[in-house]
């Protein structure tokens, strides 16, 4: 991928890196109707009427919805970078977003395939699934074939992993982890990296990011491995004594939308919408809102509920 968020060095720098990863939105065919001068929005709207959707007028997205800053479902209110990004994409396609809450990433993927997922004897289908994978190839806003799964993916954010510990602890790098308990998110790229790269440690798995950082705060683990954007979000809104001690190279991960290969036209339209968001800076606005650098120099800052969203970000407004 053209730009890796290997080091989160402030919201402006981070978003510049993410937007650079969009490049010229190359790597896929222009949406039908887009002219040579860049009439991408008109092309998206023209094709939207011809898209094959599980439910007419709605882009149905399957996702676990349990990991801020990307996704959260609190009292029926969906929030997070991924949720707001899909709201903006759907607006450009002139459709609504319908969320299909899945129990796991595998369940979400199954729902995005033609056969769907069988739940209590009923077929549950979605147009796309939010997924995370090691080193997602392709630029944000491109369409990438995944031969292993028979699906196509549209990367929408690229991250790397980091090590987080308490400021008051002796852990200053991965070299200090001998004999330590290290928390990881079950099934995540960070967990895979830790299992293959850390020796003489006890790995403790947690089901979501909130549990992961709560365990560190309660000293149930000595350190955690997490993606940088999630770490910066949680450190900024909820924690004061914890901080990022090391950025981990070679443990890249990315979030992508996965579509059944038979529905590549929809993937193309979504990818073009992401490119349009880069052009009008709304992609960067979401980055600014959700992926600001953790700043623990002032200690604990005002916490925000999932319904409120990130500090300084008015969820009532759209992009």
C-alpha positions as a printed NumPy array, in Angstrom:
array([[  0.   ,   0.   ,   0.   ],
       [  1.258,   3.43 ,  -0.878],
       [  1.031,   4.887,   2.6  ],
       [  1.265,   3.014,   5.897],
       [  0.208,   4.645,   9.153],
       [  3.298,   3.196,  10.815],
       [  3.74 ,   6.156,  13.154],
       [  0.88 ,   8.242,  14.472],
       [  2.45 ,  11.671,  14.862],
       [ -0.576,  13.918,  15.218],
       [ -3.924,  14.167,  13.51 ],
       [ -2.755,  16.37 ,  10.64 ],
       [  0.222,  14.17 ,   9.8  ],
       [ -1.788,  10.992,  10.194],
       [ -4.561,  12.161,   7.915],
       [ -2.051,  13.381,   5.355],
       [ -0.599,   9.871,   5.297],
       [ -4.032,   8.284,   4.955],
       [ -5.061,  10.62 ,   2.159],
       [ -1.737,  10.035,   0.412],
       [ -2.637,   6.353,   0.45 ],
       [ -5.595,   7.193,  -1.772],
       [ -3.193,   8.446,  -4.408],
       [ -5.086,   9.203,  -7.592],
       [ -7.644,   6.508,  -6.75 ],
       [ -6.082,   4.312,  -9.377],
       [ -6.272,   0.547,  -9.565],
       [ -9.896,   0.136, -10.697],
       [-12.111,   1.101, -13.606],
       [-13.849,   4.481, -13.462],
       [-17.514,   4.307, -12.544],
       [-19.794,   4.464, -15.56 ],
       [-20.737,   8.034, -16.372],
       [-17.648,   9.727, -14.903],
       [-16.138,  12.033, -17.5  ],
       [-12.464,  12.656, -18.172],
       [-12.633,  15.891, -16.187],
       [-13.516,  14.016, -13.002],
       [-17.322,  13.888, -12.914],
       [-17.089,  11.092, -10.363],
       [-20.119,  12.032,  -8.284],
       [-22.424,  12.058, -11.286],
       [-21.03 ,   8.678, -12.294],
       [-21.675,   7.213,  -8.862],
       [-25.252,   8.478,  -8.827],
       [-25.894,   7.122, -12.301],
       [-24.596,   3.687, -11.44 ],
       [-26.258,   3.573,  -8.014],
       [-29.651,   3.058,  -9.63 ],
       [-28.304,  -0.065, -11.331],
       [-26.537,  -1.61 ,  -8.336],
       [-27.535,  -5.014,  -7.029],
       [-28.439,  -4.637,  -3.333],
       [-29.767,  -7.154,  -0.827],
       [-32.451,  -4.644,   0.177],
       [-33.632,  -2.017,  -2.274],
       [-32.442,   1.457,  -1.399],
       [-30.059,   0.292,   1.339],
       [-26.414,  -0.7  ,   1.479],
       [-26.368,  -3.515,   4.045],
       [-23.046,  -3.845,   5.873],
       [-22.194,  -6.721,   8.214],
       [-19.911,  -5.895,  11.128],
       [-19.335,  -6.951,  14.775],
       [-19.886,  -3.302,  15.849],
       [-17.91 ,  -3.581,  19.065],
       [-14.586,  -1.801,  18.604],
       [-14.251,   1.96 ,  18.873],
       [-12.904,   4.071,  17.301],
       [-14.006,   2.116,  14.225],
       [-17.459,   0.766,  15.084],
       [-19.817,   0.868,  18.036],
       [-23.489,   0.091,  18.56 ],
       [-24.797,   1.709,  21.742],
       [-28.535,   1.581,  22.375],
       [-29.169,   1.2  ,  18.669],
       [-26.937,   4.146,  17.738],
       [-24.03 ,   3.264,  15.475],
       [-20.938,   5.429,  15.712],
       [-17.212,   5.313,  14.993],
       [-14.985,   6.067,  12.008],
       [-16.179,   3.069,   9.987],
       [-19.845,   3.767,  10.686],
       [-19.626,   7.437,   9.778],
       [-17.537,   6.639,   6.72 ],
       [-20.225,   4.258,   5.457],
       [-22.919,   6.852,   6.142],
       [-21.019,   9.276,   3.912],
       [-20.429,   6.665,   1.201],
       [-24.113,   5.721,   1.197],
       [-25.121,   9.365,   0.812],
       [-22.992,   9.537,  -2.316],
       [-24.674,   6.406,  -3.66 ],
       [-28.093,   7.878,  -2.82 ],
       [-28.983,   4.97 ,  -0.537],
       [-29.301,   4.345,   3.205],
       [-26.998,   2.239,   5.382],
       [-28.425,  -0.853,   7.072],
       [-26.151,  -2.499,   9.644],
       [-26.175,  -6.263,  10.073],
       [-24.634,  -6.919,  13.501],
       [-22.584, -10.12 ,  13.382],
       [-21.137, -12.122,  16.263],
       [-17.695, -12.356,  14.634],
       [-15.635, -11.309,  11.634],
       [-16.179, -14.746,  10.067],
       [-19.937, -14.363,  10.434],
       [-19.786, -10.931,   8.809],
       [-17.834, -12.328,   5.869],
       [-20.298, -15.181,   5.434],
       [-23.174, -12.709,   5.212],
       [-21.476, -10.822,   2.378],
       [-21.234, -13.961,   0.237],
       [-23.981, -15.056,  -2.136],
       [-25.167, -17.91 ,   0.091],
       [-25.24 , -15.685,   3.176],
       [-25.088, -16.964,   6.748],
       [-27.686, -19.339,   8.159],
       [-28.918, -18.066,  11.528],
       [-31.555, -20.141,  13.31 ],
       [-32.645, -21.604,   9.997],
       [-32.907, -18.268,   8.185],
       [-30.569, -16.886,   5.519],
       [-28.94 , -13.597,   6.574],
       [-27.256, -11.666,   3.787],
       [-25.381,  -8.387,   3.479],
       [-23.929,  -6.439,   0.572],
       [-20.541,  -6.029,   2.235],
       [-18.614,  -6.953,   5.376],
       [-16.224,  -4.83 ,   7.399],
       [-13.041,  -6.895,   7.732],
       [ -9.521,  -6.613,   9.085],
       [ -6.587,  -8.429,   7.504],
       [ -2.814,  -8.54 ,   7.663],
       [ -1.177,  -6.092,   5.283],
       [ -4.197,  -5.377,   3.089],
       [ -2.792,  -4.748,  -0.356],
       [ -3.977,  -1.954,  -2.614],
       [ -4.651,   1.707,  -2.026],
       [ -7.514,   2.988,   0.054],
       [-10.367,   3.303,  -2.417],
       [ -9.122,   0.609,  -4.794],
       [-10.729,  -2.74 ,  -5.603],
       [ -8.523,  -5.73 ,  -4.765],
       [ -9.268,  -9.339,  -5.705],
       [ -8.944, -11.862,  -2.87 ],
       [ -8.475, -15.198,  -4.583],
       [ -8.406, -17.119,  -1.298],
       [-11.932, -16.094,  -0.341],
       [-13.403, -15.524,  -3.784],
       [-14.313, -11.977,  -2.766],
       [-13.137,  -8.497,  -3.66 ],
       [-12.068,  -5.934,  -1.085],
       [-12.058,  -2.146,  -0.924],
       [ -9.476,  -0.98 ,   1.665],
       [-10.654,   2.052,   3.621],
       [ -7.985,   2.564,   6.295],
       [ -4.475,   1.218,   6.89 ],
       [ -2.849,   0.924,  10.316],
       [  0.092,  -0.612,  12.103],
       [  0.49 ,  -2.03 ,  15.59 ],
       [  1.966,  -0.546,  18.753],
       [  2.885,  -1.542,  22.296],
       [  1.08 ,   0.251,  25.134],
       [  2.074,   0.189,  28.817],
       [  1.693,   2.302,  31.933],
       [  3.997,   5.278,  32.311],
       [  4.782,   4.035,  35.805],
       [  5.872,   0.581,  34.583],
       [  9.334,  -0.618,  33.576],
       [  8.137,  -1.587,  30.086],
       [  9.724,   0.762,  27.565],
       [  9.967,  -1.559,  24.545],
       [  9.232,  -5.123,  23.445],
       [ 12.654,  -6.045,  24.851],
       [ 11.289,  -5.488,  28.37 ],
       [  8.43 ,  -8.   ,  28.073],
       [ 10.223, -11.138,  29.286],
       [  8.033, -12.864,  31.869],
       [  5.202, -10.35 ,  31.375],
       [  1.52 , -10.76 ,  30.692],
       [  0.633,  -9.125,  27.376],
       [ -2.947,  -8.406,  26.356],
       [ -4.052,  -8.825,  22.736],
       [ -7.328,  -8.617,  20.852],
       [ -8.463, -12.132,  19.938],
       [ -8.068, -12.878,  16.244],
       [ -6.384,  -9.562,  15.461],
       [ -3.197,  -8.948,  13.446],
       [ -1.619,  -7.731,  16.692],
       [ -2.367, -11.065,  18.335],
       [ -0.855, -12.934,  15.391],
       [  2.275, -10.777,  15.533],
       [  2.637, -11.257,  19.299],
       [  2.241, -15.028,  19.037],
       [  4.963, -15.294,  16.416],
       [  7.36 , -12.604,  17.654],
       [  7.264, -12.506,  21.464],
       [  9.052, -15.154,  23.517],
       [  8.8  , -15.793,  27.259],
       [  5.503, -13.92 ,  27.614],
       [  2.001, -14.948,  28.603],
       [ -0.534, -13.766,  26.033],
       [ -3.994, -12.953,  27.355],
       [ -6.788, -12.583,  24.78 ],
       [ -9.706, -10.162,  25.08 ],
       [-12.847,  -9.936,  22.983],
       [-12.906,  -6.209,  22.314],
       [-10.717,  -3.128,  22.527],
       [-12.474,  -1.756,  25.609],
       [-11.752,  -4.921,  27.58 ],
       [ -8.159,  -4.859,  26.347],
       [ -7.392,  -1.38 ,  27.692],
       [ -9.409,  -1.879,  30.864],
       [ -7.21 ,  -4.892,  31.639],
       [ -4.113,  -2.727,  31.286],
       [ -5.569,  -0.017,  33.47 ],
       [ -6.424,  -2.581,  36.162],
       [ -2.893,  -4.066,  35.918],
       [ -4.259,  -7.455,  34.905],
       [ -1.655,  -7.328,  32.133],
       [  1.691,  -5.54 ,  31.938],
       [  1.255,  -4.243,  28.387],
       [ -1.04 ,  -4.583,  25.377],
       [ -0.473,  -4.856,  21.638],
       [ -3.067,  -2.879,  19.678],
       [ -3.419,  -0.93 ,  16.465],
       [ -2.24 ,   2.647,  16.757],
       [ -5.485,   4.377,  15.921],
       [ -7.468,   2.409,  18.487],
       [ -4.736,   2.998,  21.058],
       [ -4.62 ,   6.73 ,  20.443],
       [ -8.389,   7.015,  20.666],
       [ -8.721,   5.154,  23.957],
       [ -5.711,   6.843,  25.524],
       [ -7.064,  10.237,  24.561],
       [-10.598,   9.809,  25.845],
       [-10.291,   7.507,  28.845],
       [ -6.794,   6.993,  30.229],
       [ -4.01 ,   9.043,  31.8  ],
       [ -1.217,   6.763,  33.031],
       [ -1.043,   4.604,  29.884],
       [  0.938,   5.566,  26.788],
       [  2.351,   4.188,  23.525],
       [  5.888,   2.991,  24.215],
       [  6.818,   1.559,  20.828],
       [  5.556,   1.468,  17.262],
       [  5.859,  -2.048,  15.872],
       [  7.202,  -2.38 ,  12.352],
       [  6.218,  -5.304,  10.166],
       [  2.823,  -5.866,  11.793],
       [  0.669,  -3.956,   9.34 ],
       [ -3.069,  -4.381,   9.162],
       [ -5.9  ,  -2.761,   7.319],
       [ -9.643,  -2.481,   7.396],
       [-11.495,  -3.211,   4.185],
       [-14.988,  -3.762,   2.872],
       [-15.395,  -7.247,   1.43 ],
       [-17.866,  -7.911,  -1.391],
       [-18.827, -11.096,  -3.175],
       [-16.9  , -11.257,  -6.45 ],
       [-20.203, -11.476,  -8.331],
       [-21.059,  -8.001,  -7.052],
       [-17.918,  -6.205,  -8.141],
       [-19.979,  -3.367,  -9.634],
       [-21.043,  -2.376,  -6.121],
       [-17.429,  -2.557,  -4.927],
       [-16.423,  -0.267,  -7.798],
       [-19.107,   2.266,  -6.888],
       [-18.084,   2.288,  -3.21 ],
       [-14.437,   2.716,  -4.183],
       [-15.3  ,   5.67 ,  -6.397],
       [-17.282,   7.249,  -3.554],
       [-14.224,   6.976,  -1.318],
       [-12.18 ,   8.744,  -3.972],
       [-14.741,  11.536,  -4.133],
       [-14.464,  11.895,  -0.351],
       [-10.738,  12.389,  -0.705],
       [-11.286,  15.072,  -3.308],
       [-13.614,  17.152,  -1.12 ],
       [-11.62 ,  16.517,   2.11 ],
       [-14.46 ,  14.778,   3.949],
       [-12.289,  11.66 ,   4.358],
       [ -9.68 ,  13.797,   6.085],
       [-12.327,  15.385,   8.29 ],
       [-13.285,  11.945,   9.612],
       [ -9.611,  11.156,  10.206],
       [ -9.224,  14.391,  12.16 ],
       [-12.276,  13.571,  14.255],
       [-11.439,   9.986,  15.18 ],
       [ -7.667,   9.471,  14.862],
       [ -6.094,  12.394,  16.731],
       [ -2.817,  11.717,  18.465],
       [ -3.01 ,  10.639,  22.11 ],
       [ -1.895,  13.495,  24.326],
       [ -1.313,  12.366,  27.905],
       [  0.706,  15.404,  28.955],
       [ -2.459,  16.904,  30.499],
       [ -3.508,  13.611,  32.1  ],
       [ -6.967,  12.211,  31.701],
       [ -9.262,  14.235,  29.433],
       [-13.032,  14.318,  29.335],
       [-14.381,  10.916,  28.385],
       [-17.06 ,  10.66 ,  25.73 ],
       [-19.845,   8.141,  25.459],
       [-20.24 ,   6.15 ,  22.219],
       [-23.332,   8.217,  21.418],
       [-21.324,  11.44 ,  21.664],
       [-18.485,  10.249,  19.468],
       [-14.943,  11.588,  19.623],
       [-14.147,  14.776,  21.574],
       [-14.689,  17.871,  19.444],
       [-16.675,  15.927,  16.865],
       [-20.344,  16.786,  16.407],
       [-22.05 ,  13.571,  15.435],
       [-25.099,  15.511,  14.39 ],
       [-23.352,  16.812,  11.286],
       [-22.626,  14.764,   8.2  ],
       [-19.728,  14.811,   5.822]])
